[in-house]
Short mmCIF file of C-alpha atoms in Angstrom, two decimals:
data_model
loop_
_atom_site.label_atom_id
_atom_site.label_comp_id
_atom_site.label_asym_id
_atom_site.label_seq_id
_atom_site.Cartn_x
_atom_site.Cartn_y
_atom_site.Cartn_z
CA MET A 1 92.60 97.32 86.31
CA HIS A 2 95.69 95.83 84.74
CA PRO A 3 98.08 94.64 87.46
CA ALA A 4 101.39 95.94 86.06
CA PRO A 5 104.22 93.93 87.70
CA SER A 6 106.40 97.06 87.96
CA VAL A 7 103.77 98.95 89.95
CA ILE A 8 103.03 95.96 92.22
CA LEU A 9 106.75 95.48 92.94
CA PHE A 10 107.22 99.21 93.47
CA SER A 11 104.40 99.70 95.91
CA VAL A 12 105.15 96.56 97.97
CA LEU A 13 108.95 96.93 98.16
CA SER A 14 109.07 100.67 98.63
CA GLY A 15 106.16 100.44 101.09
CA ALA A 16 108.11 97.98 103.27
CA GLY A 17 111.30 100.04 102.77
CA PHE A 18 109.65 103.30 103.85
CA GLY A 19 108.08 101.42 106.79
CA LEU A 20 111.55 100.22 107.88
CA LEU A 21 112.99 103.74 107.47
CA ALA A 22 110.21 105.05 109.72
CA TYR A 23 111.09 102.59 112.53
CA LEU A 24 114.82 103.32 112.16
CA GLY A 25 114.13 107.06 112.12
CA PHE A 26 111.85 107.01 115.16
CA GLY A 27 114.59 105.13 117.03
CA PHE A 28 112.76 101.85 117.67
CA VAL A 29 116.05 100.05 116.94
CA HIS A 30 119.31 101.16 118.49
CA LEU A 31 121.99 100.11 116.04
CA TYR A 32 125.51 101.36 115.71
CA GLY A 33 128.39 100.89 113.31
CA TRP A 34 128.14 98.48 110.40
CA LEU A 35 124.94 96.89 111.70
CA ALA A 36 123.31 100.33 111.44
CA PHE A 37 124.77 100.71 107.94
CA LEU A 38 123.25 97.34 106.93
CA TRP A 39 119.79 98.08 108.29
CA TRP A 40 119.56 101.65 107.00
CA GLY A 41 120.95 100.30 103.72
CA LEU A 42 118.15 97.70 103.58
CA GLY A 43 115.53 100.44 104.09
CA TYR A 44 117.13 102.67 101.47
CA GLY A 45 117.64 99.73 99.09
CA LEU A 46 114.01 98.58 99.20
CA ALA A 47 112.71 102.14 98.80
CA ILE A 48 115.04 102.93 95.89
CA ILE A 49 114.51 99.60 94.06
CA GLY A 50 110.78 100.22 94.34
CA LEU A 51 111.02 103.77 93.02
CA PHE A 52 113.24 102.61 90.17
CA ALA A 53 110.81 99.79 89.27
CA SER A 54 107.96 102.29 89.08
CA THR A 55 109.56 103.99 86.07
CA PHE A 56 109.40 100.76 84.02
CA HIS A 57 105.72 101.14 83.18
CA LEU A 58 106.15 104.67 81.82
CA GLY A 59 105.86 105.33 78.10
CA ASN A 60 108.66 107.92 78.23
CA PRO A 61 110.69 107.27 81.41
CA TRP A 62 113.44 109.77 80.52
CA ARG A 63 110.96 112.58 81.10
CA ALA A 64 110.23 111.35 84.65
CA TRP A 65 111.91 114.45 86.14
CA ARG A 66 108.92 116.46 84.93
CA ALA A 67 106.77 114.60 87.47
CA PHE A 68 108.08 116.96 90.19
CA SER A 69 106.33 119.96 88.68
CA GLN A 70 102.63 119.52 89.53
CA TRP A 71 102.68 119.02 93.31
CA ARG A 72 99.81 121.50 93.75
CA SER A 73 97.24 119.24 92.08
CA SER A 74 98.71 115.78 91.48
CA TRP A 75 99.19 113.08 94.13
CA LEU A 76 101.68 111.35 91.82
CA SER A 77 103.79 114.51 91.81
CA ARG A 78 103.47 114.81 95.61
CA GLU A 79 104.64 111.20 95.90
CA ALA A 80 107.75 112.06 93.88
CA TRP A 81 108.53 114.97 96.23
CA ALA A 82 107.74 112.99 99.39
CA SER A 83 109.96 110.07 98.39
CA VAL A 84 112.92 112.32 97.60
CA ALA A 85 112.33 114.27 100.83
CA THR A 86 112.35 110.98 102.77
CA LEU A 87 115.57 109.74 101.21
CA LEU A 88 117.28 113.08 101.95
CA SER A 89 115.85 113.68 105.41
CA CYS A 90 116.74 110.18 106.63
CA ALA A 91 120.38 110.61 105.59
CA PRO A 92 121.67 112.59 108.66
CA MET A 93 120.23 110.05 111.11
CA ALA A 94 121.51 107.11 109.05
CA LEU A 95 125.01 108.62 108.99
CA SER A 96 124.78 109.42 112.68
CA ASP A 97 123.82 105.84 113.59
CA TRP A 98 126.54 104.40 111.36
CA LEU A 99 129.38 106.72 112.35
CA SER A 100 128.19 107.37 115.95
CA LEU A 101 127.82 111.14 115.40
CA ASP A 102 125.19 111.32 118.19
CA LEU A 103 122.81 113.64 116.35
CA PRO A 104 119.55 114.29 118.23
CA ARG A 105 116.74 111.83 117.47
CA SER A 106 114.56 114.66 116.09
CA PHE A 107 116.45 114.29 112.77
CA GLY A 108 115.30 110.69 112.57
CA VAL A 109 111.74 111.56 113.57
CA LEU A 110 111.57 114.02 110.67
CA GLY A 111 112.75 111.29 108.28
CA GLY A 112 110.28 108.80 109.74
CA VAL A 113 107.36 111.22 109.33
CA CYS A 114 108.41 111.85 105.71
CA ALA A 115 108.52 108.08 105.08
CA LEU A 116 104.95 107.62 106.31
CA ILE A 117 103.76 110.65 104.32
CA THR A 118 105.29 109.04 101.21
CA VAL A 119 103.27 105.86 101.75
CA PHE A 120 100.15 108.00 102.22
CA THR A 121 100.76 109.88 98.94
CA THR A 122 101.18 106.57 97.10
CA ALA A 123 97.83 105.39 98.46
CA MET A 124 96.13 108.66 97.54
CA ILE A 125 97.06 108.18 93.85
CA TYR A 126 94.57 105.31 93.84
CA THR A 127 92.12 106.63 96.43
CA GLN A 128 91.43 109.83 94.47
CA ILE A 129 90.11 107.98 91.40
CA LYS A 130 86.32 108.12 91.48
CA ALA A 131 86.09 106.04 88.28
CA VAL A 132 87.40 103.02 90.22
CA PRO A 133 84.88 102.71 93.07
CA ARG A 134 86.77 99.94 94.89
CA TRP A 135 89.74 102.26 95.46
CA HIS A 136 87.76 105.43 96.17
CA HIS A 137 87.45 104.91 99.93
CA TRP A 138 89.39 105.97 103.07
CA ILE A 139 90.22 102.31 103.75
CA THR A 140 92.75 102.39 100.86
CA PRO A 141 95.31 104.71 102.58
CA LEU A 142 94.72 102.85 105.85
CA MET A 143 95.58 99.57 104.10
CA PHE A 144 98.75 100.97 102.49
CA LEU A 145 99.94 102.43 105.82
CA THR A 146 99.17 99.22 107.75
CA PHE A 147 101.11 97.17 105.18
CA ALA A 148 104.09 99.55 105.42
CA LEU A 149 104.06 99.56 109.24
CA THR A 150 103.70 95.77 109.45
CA GLY A 151 106.41 95.04 106.88
CA GLY A 152 108.63 97.68 108.48
CA ALA A 153 108.14 96.22 111.96
CA ILE A 154 109.09 92.71 110.78
CA LEU A 155 112.19 94.04 108.99
CA ALA A 156 113.13 96.19 111.99
CA GLY A 157 113.02 93.15 114.28
CA GLN A 158 110.18 94.54 116.42
CA ASN A 159 108.70 91.07 116.92
CA GLY A 160 106.05 91.83 119.52
CA LEU A 161 104.85 94.94 117.74
CA ALA A 162 104.99 93.15 114.37
CA GLN A 163 102.71 90.38 115.71
CA LEU A 164 100.23 92.98 116.94
CA LEU A 165 100.35 94.73 113.57
CA CYS A 166 99.84 91.39 111.76
CA GLY A 167 96.58 91.11 113.70
CA LEU A 168 95.63 94.67 112.78
CA LEU A 169 96.55 94.05 109.14
CA LEU A 170 94.33 90.95 109.10
CA GLY A 171 91.42 93.09 110.28
CA VAL A 172 92.16 95.85 107.75
CA MET A 173 92.48 93.38 104.84
CA LEU A 174 89.17 91.73 105.75
CA ALA A 175 87.57 95.19 105.93
CA VAL A 176 89.11 96.09 102.55
CA TYR A 177 87.52 93.01 100.95
CA ARG A 178 84.21 93.54 102.74
CA ILE A 179 83.92 97.23 101.83
CA GLY A 180 85.51 96.86 98.39
CA ASP A 181 83.06 94.18 97.23
CA GLY A 182 80.13 96.56 97.70
CA GLN A 183 81.75 99.72 96.36
CA PHE A 184 80.78 99.33 92.69
CA ALA A 185 77.17 98.64 93.61
CA ARG A 186 77.14 101.69 95.90
CA ARG A 187 78.15 103.84 92.91
CA ALA A 188 74.87 102.64 91.38
CA GLN A 189 76.13 102.91 87.80
CA THR A 190 74.85 100.52 85.18
CA LEU A 191 75.02 100.36 81.38
CA GLY A 192 71.64 102.13 81.44
CA SER A 193 72.83 105.03 83.62
CA ALA A 194 76.26 105.31 81.97
CA THR A 195 74.70 105.72 78.50
CA GLY A 196 71.61 107.58 79.73
CA LEU A 197 69.53 105.10 77.70
CA GLY A 198 68.16 103.34 80.77
CA VAL A 199 65.20 105.75 80.79
CA ILE A 200 63.93 104.08 77.58
CA GLY A 201 64.27 100.49 78.70
CA GLU A 202 66.68 97.71 79.46
CA VAL A 203 70.04 98.31 77.73
CA THR A 204 72.26 95.48 76.49
CA VAL A 205 75.32 95.46 74.24
CA PHE A 206 74.18 94.77 70.69
CA GLU A 207 77.58 94.94 69.04
CA GLN A 208 80.99 95.91 70.45
CA ALA A 209 82.52 99.17 69.26
CA HIS A 210 85.52 97.27 67.94
CA THR A 211 86.24 93.63 67.30
CA ALA A 212 89.89 93.70 68.41
CA GLY A 213 91.42 94.71 71.74
CA ASN A 214 92.46 98.23 72.66
CA TYR A 215 94.18 100.17 75.44
CA LEU A 216 90.97 100.49 77.46
CA LEU A 217 90.27 96.76 77.40
CA ARG A 218 93.86 95.89 78.28
CA GLU A 219 94.37 98.54 80.96
CA MET A 220 91.00 99.22 82.55
CA ILE A 221 88.89 96.14 81.83
CA TYR A 222 91.36 93.49 82.96
CA VAL A 223 89.38 90.41 83.95
CA VAL A 224 92.04 87.69 83.63
CA GLY A 225 92.60 85.65 86.77
CA ARG A 226 89.63 86.99 88.73
CA ARG A 227 88.18 83.49 89.03
CA HIS A 228 91.01 82.59 91.42
CA ALA A 229 90.41 85.73 93.47
CA VAL A 230 88.92 83.94 96.48
CA LYS A 231 91.83 81.48 96.71
CA LEU A 232 94.34 84.32 96.28
CA ARG A 233 92.67 86.32 99.02
CA GLY A 234 93.13 83.38 101.35
CA ILE A 235 96.78 82.99 100.34
CA ALA A 236 97.40 86.74 100.76
CA LEU A 237 95.77 86.82 104.20
CA VAL A 238 97.65 83.76 105.50
CA LEU A 239 101.07 84.70 104.07
CA ALA A 240 100.91 88.41 104.90
CA THR A 241 99.57 88.07 108.45
CA GLY A 242 99.13 84.58 109.97
CA VAL A 243 102.33 82.79 108.96
CA PRO A 244 104.69 85.71 109.77
CA ALA A 245 103.05 86.15 113.19
CA VAL A 246 103.81 82.48 113.98
CA LEU A 247 107.32 82.53 112.44
CA LEU A 248 108.24 85.52 114.61
CA LEU A 249 107.92 83.21 117.64
CA LEU A 250 111.01 81.30 116.41
CA PRO A 251 114.24 82.45 118.05
CA GLY A 252 117.07 84.13 116.15
CA ILE A 253 117.30 85.86 112.80
CA TRP A 254 115.95 82.93 110.77
CA GLY A 255 112.44 83.26 112.11
CA ALA A 256 112.40 87.00 111.37
CA GLY A 257 113.94 86.50 107.93
CA LEU A 258 111.40 83.84 106.94
CA ALA A 259 108.60 85.98 108.38
CA ALA A 260 109.74 88.94 106.25
CA VAL A 261 109.89 86.85 103.06
CA CYS A 262 106.47 85.31 103.78
CA HIS A 263 104.95 88.69 104.54
CA LEU A 264 106.31 90.26 101.34
CA ILE A 265 105.00 87.36 99.19
CA GLY A 266 101.60 87.76 100.84
CA ALA A 267 101.74 91.53 100.30
CA LEU A 268 102.56 90.98 96.59
CA ALA A 269 99.53 88.68 96.25
CA ALA A 270 97.34 91.23 98.03
CA ARG A 271 98.62 94.06 95.83
CA TRP A 272 98.03 91.99 92.67
CA LEU A 273 94.43 91.55 93.79
CA PHE A 274 94.19 95.27 94.61
CA PHE A 275 94.59 95.93 90.89
CA ALA A 276 93.02 92.83 89.32
CA GLU A 277 89.81 93.10 91.35
CA ALA A 278 89.39 96.84 90.82
CA GLU A 279 86.70 97.60 88.26
CA HIS A 280 86.69 100.81 86.23
CA VAL A 281 83.31 102.33 85.30
CA VAL A 282 84.35 102.52 81.62
CA GLY A 283 83.79 98.74 81.54
CA LEU A 284 80.07 99.48 81.66
CA TYR A 285 80.16 100.83 78.08
CA TYR A 286 81.57 97.47 76.98
CA GLY A 287 79.10 95.48 79.07
CA LYS A 288 82.09 94.12 81.00
CA ARG A 289 83.57 94.90 84.38
CA MET B 1 100.13 123.91 86.52
CA THR B 2 97.51 121.25 85.97
CA CYS B 3 94.98 123.03 88.16
CA LEU B 4 91.75 123.50 86.22
CA PRO B 5 90.70 126.99 85.06
CA VAL B 6 87.84 128.32 87.23
CA THR B 7 85.80 129.29 84.18
CA THR B 8 86.42 129.20 80.45
CA GLN B 9 85.34 131.93 78.02
CA LYS B 10 83.89 129.39 75.62
CA LYS B 11 82.75 125.83 76.21
CA LEU B 12 83.40 124.17 72.88
CA GLY B 13 81.94 120.72 72.51
CA LEU B 14 79.75 118.35 70.56
CA ALA B 15 76.05 117.60 70.55
CA ILE B 16 75.58 114.01 69.43
CA ASP B 17 72.18 113.00 68.11
CA LEU B 18 71.44 109.40 69.07
CA ASP B 19 68.28 109.53 66.99
CA THR B 20 70.03 110.19 63.69
CA CYS B 21 73.25 108.24 64.24
CA VAL B 22 73.21 105.13 62.08
CA GLY B 23 76.44 103.65 63.43
CA CYS B 24 78.28 103.83 60.11
CA GLN B 25 81.64 104.53 61.84
CA ALA B 26 82.40 107.38 59.41
CA CYS B 27 83.26 109.66 62.37
CA VAL B 28 85.69 107.02 63.67
CA THR B 29 87.41 106.83 60.29
CA ALA B 30 87.39 110.60 59.74
CA CYS B 31 88.91 111.14 63.18
CA LYS B 32 91.59 108.51 62.66
CA GLY B 33 92.35 109.89 59.20
CA TRP B 34 92.76 113.49 60.35
CA ASN B 35 94.71 112.66 63.51
CA ASP B 36 97.14 110.46 61.61
CA GLN B 37 98.70 113.67 60.34
CA GLY B 38 99.49 117.06 61.78
CA TYR B 39 98.72 117.51 65.47
CA GLY B 40 100.97 115.46 67.78
CA ALA B 41 102.06 111.85 67.42
CA PRO B 42 100.06 109.98 64.74
CA LEU B 43 97.45 107.49 65.96
CA SER B 44 99.36 104.26 65.48
CA ASP B 45 98.19 100.73 64.75
CA GLN B 46 99.82 97.57 65.99
CA SER B 47 99.72 94.56 63.67
CA PRO B 48 96.85 96.05 61.62
CA TYR B 49 96.76 93.11 59.19
CA GLY B 50 97.81 90.45 61.69
CA ALA B 51 95.86 88.04 63.83
CA GLU B 52 95.36 90.49 66.69
CA PRO B 53 95.10 94.00 65.28
CA SER B 54 94.99 96.89 67.72
CA GLY B 55 95.24 100.63 67.44
CA THR B 56 94.66 104.03 68.97
CA PHE B 57 91.31 105.72 68.29
CA LEU B 58 89.90 108.89 69.83
CA ASN B 59 86.32 108.04 69.03
CA ARG B 60 84.50 104.71 69.31
CA VAL B 61 80.93 103.92 68.28
CA HIS B 62 79.09 101.36 70.42
CA SER B 63 75.80 99.70 69.49
CA TYR B 64 73.24 98.96 72.16
CA ALA B 65 69.92 97.16 72.09
CA VAL B 66 67.31 98.84 74.24
CA GLN B 67 64.13 96.97 75.15
CA PRO B 68 61.32 99.23 76.38
CA ILE B 69 58.74 97.71 78.74
CA ASP B 70 56.13 97.92 75.97
CA GLY B 71 56.97 98.09 72.28
CA LEU B 72 59.71 96.77 70.13
CA ALA B 73 63.43 96.70 70.88
CA GLN B 74 65.55 99.56 69.48
CA THR B 75 69.11 99.58 68.23
CA ILE B 76 70.89 102.72 69.41
CA ASN B 77 74.31 103.63 68.14
CA PHE B 78 76.39 105.43 70.70
CA PRO B 79 79.55 107.36 69.75
CA ARG B 80 81.92 107.81 72.72
CA SER B 81 84.76 110.36 72.80
CA CYS B 82 86.16 113.05 75.10
CA LEU B 83 83.39 115.17 76.66
CA HIS B 84 85.75 118.10 77.45
CA CYS B 85 84.48 118.17 81.03
CA GLU B 86 84.40 121.46 82.93
CA ASP B 87 85.69 119.63 86.00
CA ALA B 88 87.88 117.21 84.04
CA PRO B 89 89.26 114.57 86.45
CA CYS B 90 92.04 113.71 83.96
CA VAL B 91 93.75 117.11 84.31
CA PRO B 92 94.66 117.56 88.00
CA VAL B 93 96.05 114.01 88.34
CA CYS B 94 98.75 114.64 85.71
CA PRO B 95 102.15 114.83 87.47
CA THR B 96 103.98 116.64 84.67
CA GLY B 97 101.54 119.33 83.57
CA ALA B 98 101.16 117.67 80.16
CA SER B 99 97.38 117.42 80.58
CA TYR B 100 95.58 120.76 80.57
CA LYS B 101 92.29 122.50 79.91
CA ARG B 102 92.39 125.71 77.89
CA ALA B 103 90.93 128.76 79.64
CA GLU B 104 89.91 130.36 76.34
CA ASP B 105 87.73 127.63 74.85
CA GLY B 106 87.63 124.76 77.37
CA ILE B 107 89.33 122.19 75.12
CA VAL B 108 91.18 119.51 77.12
CA LEU B 109 94.54 118.77 75.51
CA VAL B 110 97.78 116.86 76.09
CA ASN B 111 101.19 118.47 75.61
CA GLU B 112 102.84 115.34 74.24
CA ASP B 113 106.37 116.68 74.74
CA ALA B 114 105.79 116.67 78.52
CA CYS B 115 103.79 113.41 78.74
CA ILE B 116 105.64 110.58 80.50
CA GLY B 117 102.98 108.01 79.60
CA CYS B 118 102.10 107.04 83.18
CA GLY B 119 98.46 106.48 82.20
CA LEU B 120 97.01 108.02 85.35
CA CYS B 121 94.80 110.47 83.40
CA ALA B 122 93.24 107.56 81.49
CA TRP B 123 92.50 105.86 84.81
CA ALA B 124 90.90 109.05 86.14
CA CYS B 125 88.57 109.44 83.12
CA PRO B 126 85.28 107.59 83.75
CA TYR B 127 84.38 107.68 80.04
CA GLY B 128 87.39 105.90 78.52
CA ALA B 129 88.16 108.95 76.41
CA ARG B 130 91.93 108.59 76.55
CA GLU B 131 94.03 105.93 74.92
CA MET B 132 97.79 105.54 75.28
CA ASP B 133 99.53 105.29 71.93
CA ALA B 134 101.56 102.09 71.99
CA ALA B 135 104.12 103.40 69.48
CA ALA B 136 104.74 106.89 70.87
CA GLY B 137 104.19 106.06 74.56
CA VAL B 138 102.14 109.22 75.06
CA MET B 139 98.48 109.75 75.89
CA LYS B 140 96.16 110.54 72.99
CA LYS B 141 92.74 112.11 73.24
CA CYS B 142 90.19 114.08 71.23
CA THR B 143 91.53 117.58 70.51
CA LEU B 144 88.18 118.73 69.12
CA CYS B 145 90.34 119.09 66.00
CA VAL B 146 91.99 122.20 67.41
CA ASP B 147 94.12 122.22 64.25
CA ARG B 148 91.01 122.47 62.05
CA ILE B 149 88.55 124.71 63.89
CA TYR B 150 90.91 127.75 63.97
CA ASN B 151 92.73 126.89 60.73
CA GLU B 152 92.36 129.78 58.30
CA ASN B 153 94.07 127.78 55.56
CA LEU B 154 90.99 125.60 55.35
CA PRO B 155 87.75 126.65 53.63
CA GLU B 156 85.28 127.91 56.23
CA GLU B 157 82.98 124.89 55.98
CA ASP B 158 85.88 122.62 56.93
CA ARG B 159 86.63 124.52 60.16
CA GLU B 160 84.88 122.00 62.36
CA PRO B 161 86.03 118.68 63.85
CA ALA B 162 86.67 115.92 61.31
CA CYS B 163 84.02 113.68 62.91
CA VAL B 164 81.37 116.40 62.50
CA ARG B 165 82.44 117.18 58.93
CA GLY B 166 82.47 113.49 58.00
CA CYS B 167 79.11 112.50 59.48
CA PRO B 168 76.79 111.62 56.56
CA THR B 169 73.57 111.89 58.59
CA GLY B 170 74.32 115.14 60.41
CA ALA B 171 74.21 113.42 63.79
CA ARG B 172 77.15 115.39 65.18
CA HIS B 173 77.09 119.12 65.88
CA PHE B 174 79.95 121.34 67.01
CA GLY B 175 79.68 124.65 68.84
CA ASP B 176 79.93 126.77 71.96
CA PHE B 177 77.79 125.60 74.88
CA ALA B 178 78.67 128.75 76.88
CA ASP B 179 76.58 130.77 74.42
CA PRO B 180 72.90 130.01 75.08
CA ASP B 181 72.00 131.12 71.53
CA SER B 182 74.50 128.90 69.74
CA LYS B 183 73.21 126.16 67.45
CA VAL B 184 74.33 123.38 69.81
CA SER B 185 72.87 125.08 72.92
CA ARG B 186 69.48 125.55 71.26
CA LEU B 187 69.51 122.03 69.83
CA SER B 188 70.35 120.58 73.23
CA ALA B 189 67.63 122.63 74.95
CA GLU B 190 65.00 121.62 72.33
CA ARG B 191 65.81 117.94 72.38
CA GLY B 192 66.57 117.48 76.08
CA GLY B 193 70.31 116.92 75.62
CA TYR B 194 71.92 115.18 78.57
CA ALA B 195 75.41 114.69 80.04
CA LEU B 196 76.96 111.28 80.72
CA MET B 197 77.21 110.11 84.35
CA PRO B 198 76.62 113.60 85.81
CA ASP B 199 76.69 112.23 89.37
CA LEU B 200 80.47 111.72 89.06
CA GLY B 201 80.78 115.51 89.23
CA THR B 202 82.82 115.89 86.03
CA LYS B 203 80.41 118.39 84.42
CA PRO B 204 80.80 117.21 80.81
CA VAL B 205 80.37 119.85 78.07
CA ASN B 206 79.26 117.44 75.33
CA ARG B 207 75.58 116.64 75.19
CA TYR B 208 73.76 113.56 73.92
CA LEU B 209 70.38 114.12 72.25
CA PRO B 210 68.15 111.18 73.20
CA PRO B 211 66.39 109.10 70.53
CA ARG B 212 62.97 110.48 69.70
CA LYS B 213 59.96 108.56 70.96
CA LYS B 214 59.02 105.85 68.47
CA ASP B 215 55.48 105.62 67.05
CA GLN B 216 53.36 102.82 68.44
CA ARG B 217 51.07 101.27 65.82
CA SER B 218 47.78 99.93 67.11
CA GLU B 219 47.94 96.97 64.74
CA ALA B 220 50.87 94.74 63.94
CA SER B 221 50.96 95.60 60.23
CA VAL B 222 49.25 97.93 57.76
CA LEU B 223 48.45 94.78 55.79
CA ALA B 224 46.53 93.26 58.69
CA PRO B 225 43.02 94.10 57.38
CA LEU B 226 43.86 92.26 54.14
CA LEU B 227 44.72 89.13 56.10
CA ASP B 228 41.17 88.80 57.43
CA ILE B 229 39.80 87.01 54.35
CA ARG B 230 36.43 85.33 54.63
CA ALA B 231 35.91 82.57 52.14
CA SER B 232 32.58 82.25 50.37
CA GLY B 233 30.83 79.63 48.17
CA PHE B 234 32.23 76.07 48.17
CA ALA B 235 35.45 77.19 49.97
CA GLY B 236 33.29 78.85 52.63
CA TRP B 237 31.21 75.65 53.11
CA LEU B 238 34.44 73.58 53.32
CA ASP B 239 35.88 76.03 55.84
CA ARG B 240 32.82 75.77 58.07
CA VAL B 241 32.65 71.93 57.85
CA LEU B 242 36.35 71.46 58.50
CA GLY B 243 36.14 73.92 61.41
CA LYS B 244 33.46 71.76 63.08
CA ILE B 245 35.32 68.45 62.87
#
C-alpha cells in the first residue's frame, strides 16, 4: 500500500496526542495554571495537527464534513465522530485544570475514554480490510493503542510507566512483524485462485493489462523501498522503544524531551512500514505484490 | 446510509466468456469512450502522449499463460472490472454515503457529488475494480452503463453496457442473475460459470465462463505420417550403408 505522508503523520501525531489527552484526562498528571494549559495544549495541538494533515490526501477535502454521515457502517465516519467527541469532552477538564475550577475527575475520565476509542476507530479503518491480509488481524488495533499509550506516557512525563510500555510496545511490534509476515500466505490466494484459472494449470502473467502505470499500481501495489524493510524495522524498534526507555533514565525535562522525539521518529518509521509492507490481493492479478 | 440492501430485486451483471475472449481490448476502448461523456466526471488521462501516460479505466484486460500438467500452454485473456458484489466490501466503508448499491437492480454506484476521494473503497475492493480519477479527485467505477441500459432514447439493441455492445467475439453477456431463466443465468449454469475469490465473502454477481477443454491430438501433427518416408532403390541402399557406418 502506498505510504501517504499525510496519513502517516496524521496517525502518529494524533495517536500520541490522543494518548496524552487520555493520561491528562484520567488524572495521571496533576497540573495547574499555565503548566496545565501548556500540556493540555500539547495534547490538543498534536491531535488537531494530525486530523488536519489527514485531509491533505483527500481528492475533495472541502466535502470532508460529509464524512460524519455514515457512522452506522463506516469506521472512517466513526473516527470522525470519536475525534470530535474527544476534543469536546476533554475541554471541561482542560479548562478546570487550567483555571482551577475543581471539576470532578469523572469529566476527564470521559474525555480519556473518548481519546482511546478514537485511536481504536483509526486502527479499525485498516483492520476491517480483508483485501489487505497483513492488516486484517486483531493485533492491528492492539498496536495502534500501544503506540498511543506509550507516546502519551512519555509526553505526560510518566517515566516509569512509559518504560514499562516501551517494553510492551517492543513485544507488540515483534508480534506484529511475526504475525504480519505470514498473513498473506494464510489467505492462501495465488494468481491461480484469484483468476480461477489455477484448476487448468500453472498461471503466469503473459502480458500486463496496460503498459503504463495506473491508480492501482501506485496506490495498492507499492513496492518501492521494501528492500530496506529489515533495516527499517530495526531502526523503528530501537528508536520507538529501546532508546526512549534509556533516555527516560536521564534527569530533568531534556531526557523526556529527547525520548519523546526519538519515540515519534521511531513511530513514523514503523507507520511507514505498516503501509509499505502491506500487500493488497489485487497485486495478484498483476503478478506483483 | 451506506449499509448494503439485504436483497436486491434484480442482480444485473456480466457473464464473461474466457473461451471466446481474444484480448482485443475493444471492451476497454468502448468503456472508456462511453464513460468519457454523460454519466459523472469523464475518465481523464494524464500526459496521454507524454513519457509516462496514465489514465482512469473501468475495465482492464489481462493476459495470462496457463501451463497444464500435460498438453500445451494456453493464453487466456482475462477482462477485470467491477463484479457488482452482493456483499460489496466497498460500500459500507464509505464515510460519506457516496458509495451505494441499488436495491432495485444491485448495481454498485458512486454519487460523485458526495465523494471526498479518500480512496478507502478502492482499498476495500479485492478486485481492483475502482480507480480514483486524478483530475476530478473522485472515485470511478463500472456503472454497468446505467445510462445506457435504461435509456429509451437509444435503439433497443444498444441498451446494454458499452463493453458488451462493443465486443466483436460475443465474449461478454449482460443480464439478470436473479432470474434463473435469464440468458446469463442459463449460460453460466451450462458452462460452469464461477465467481472470483469467493472465499473473501463478497458474493460477486458477475460470472466467468472457464475456457473449454482443449482437444489433445494423439500425434504431434496431421502431417506426421507424411514425414515417415522410406527411401528405395539407390537412395535406400545409401541410407542403409550410411546408417551402418
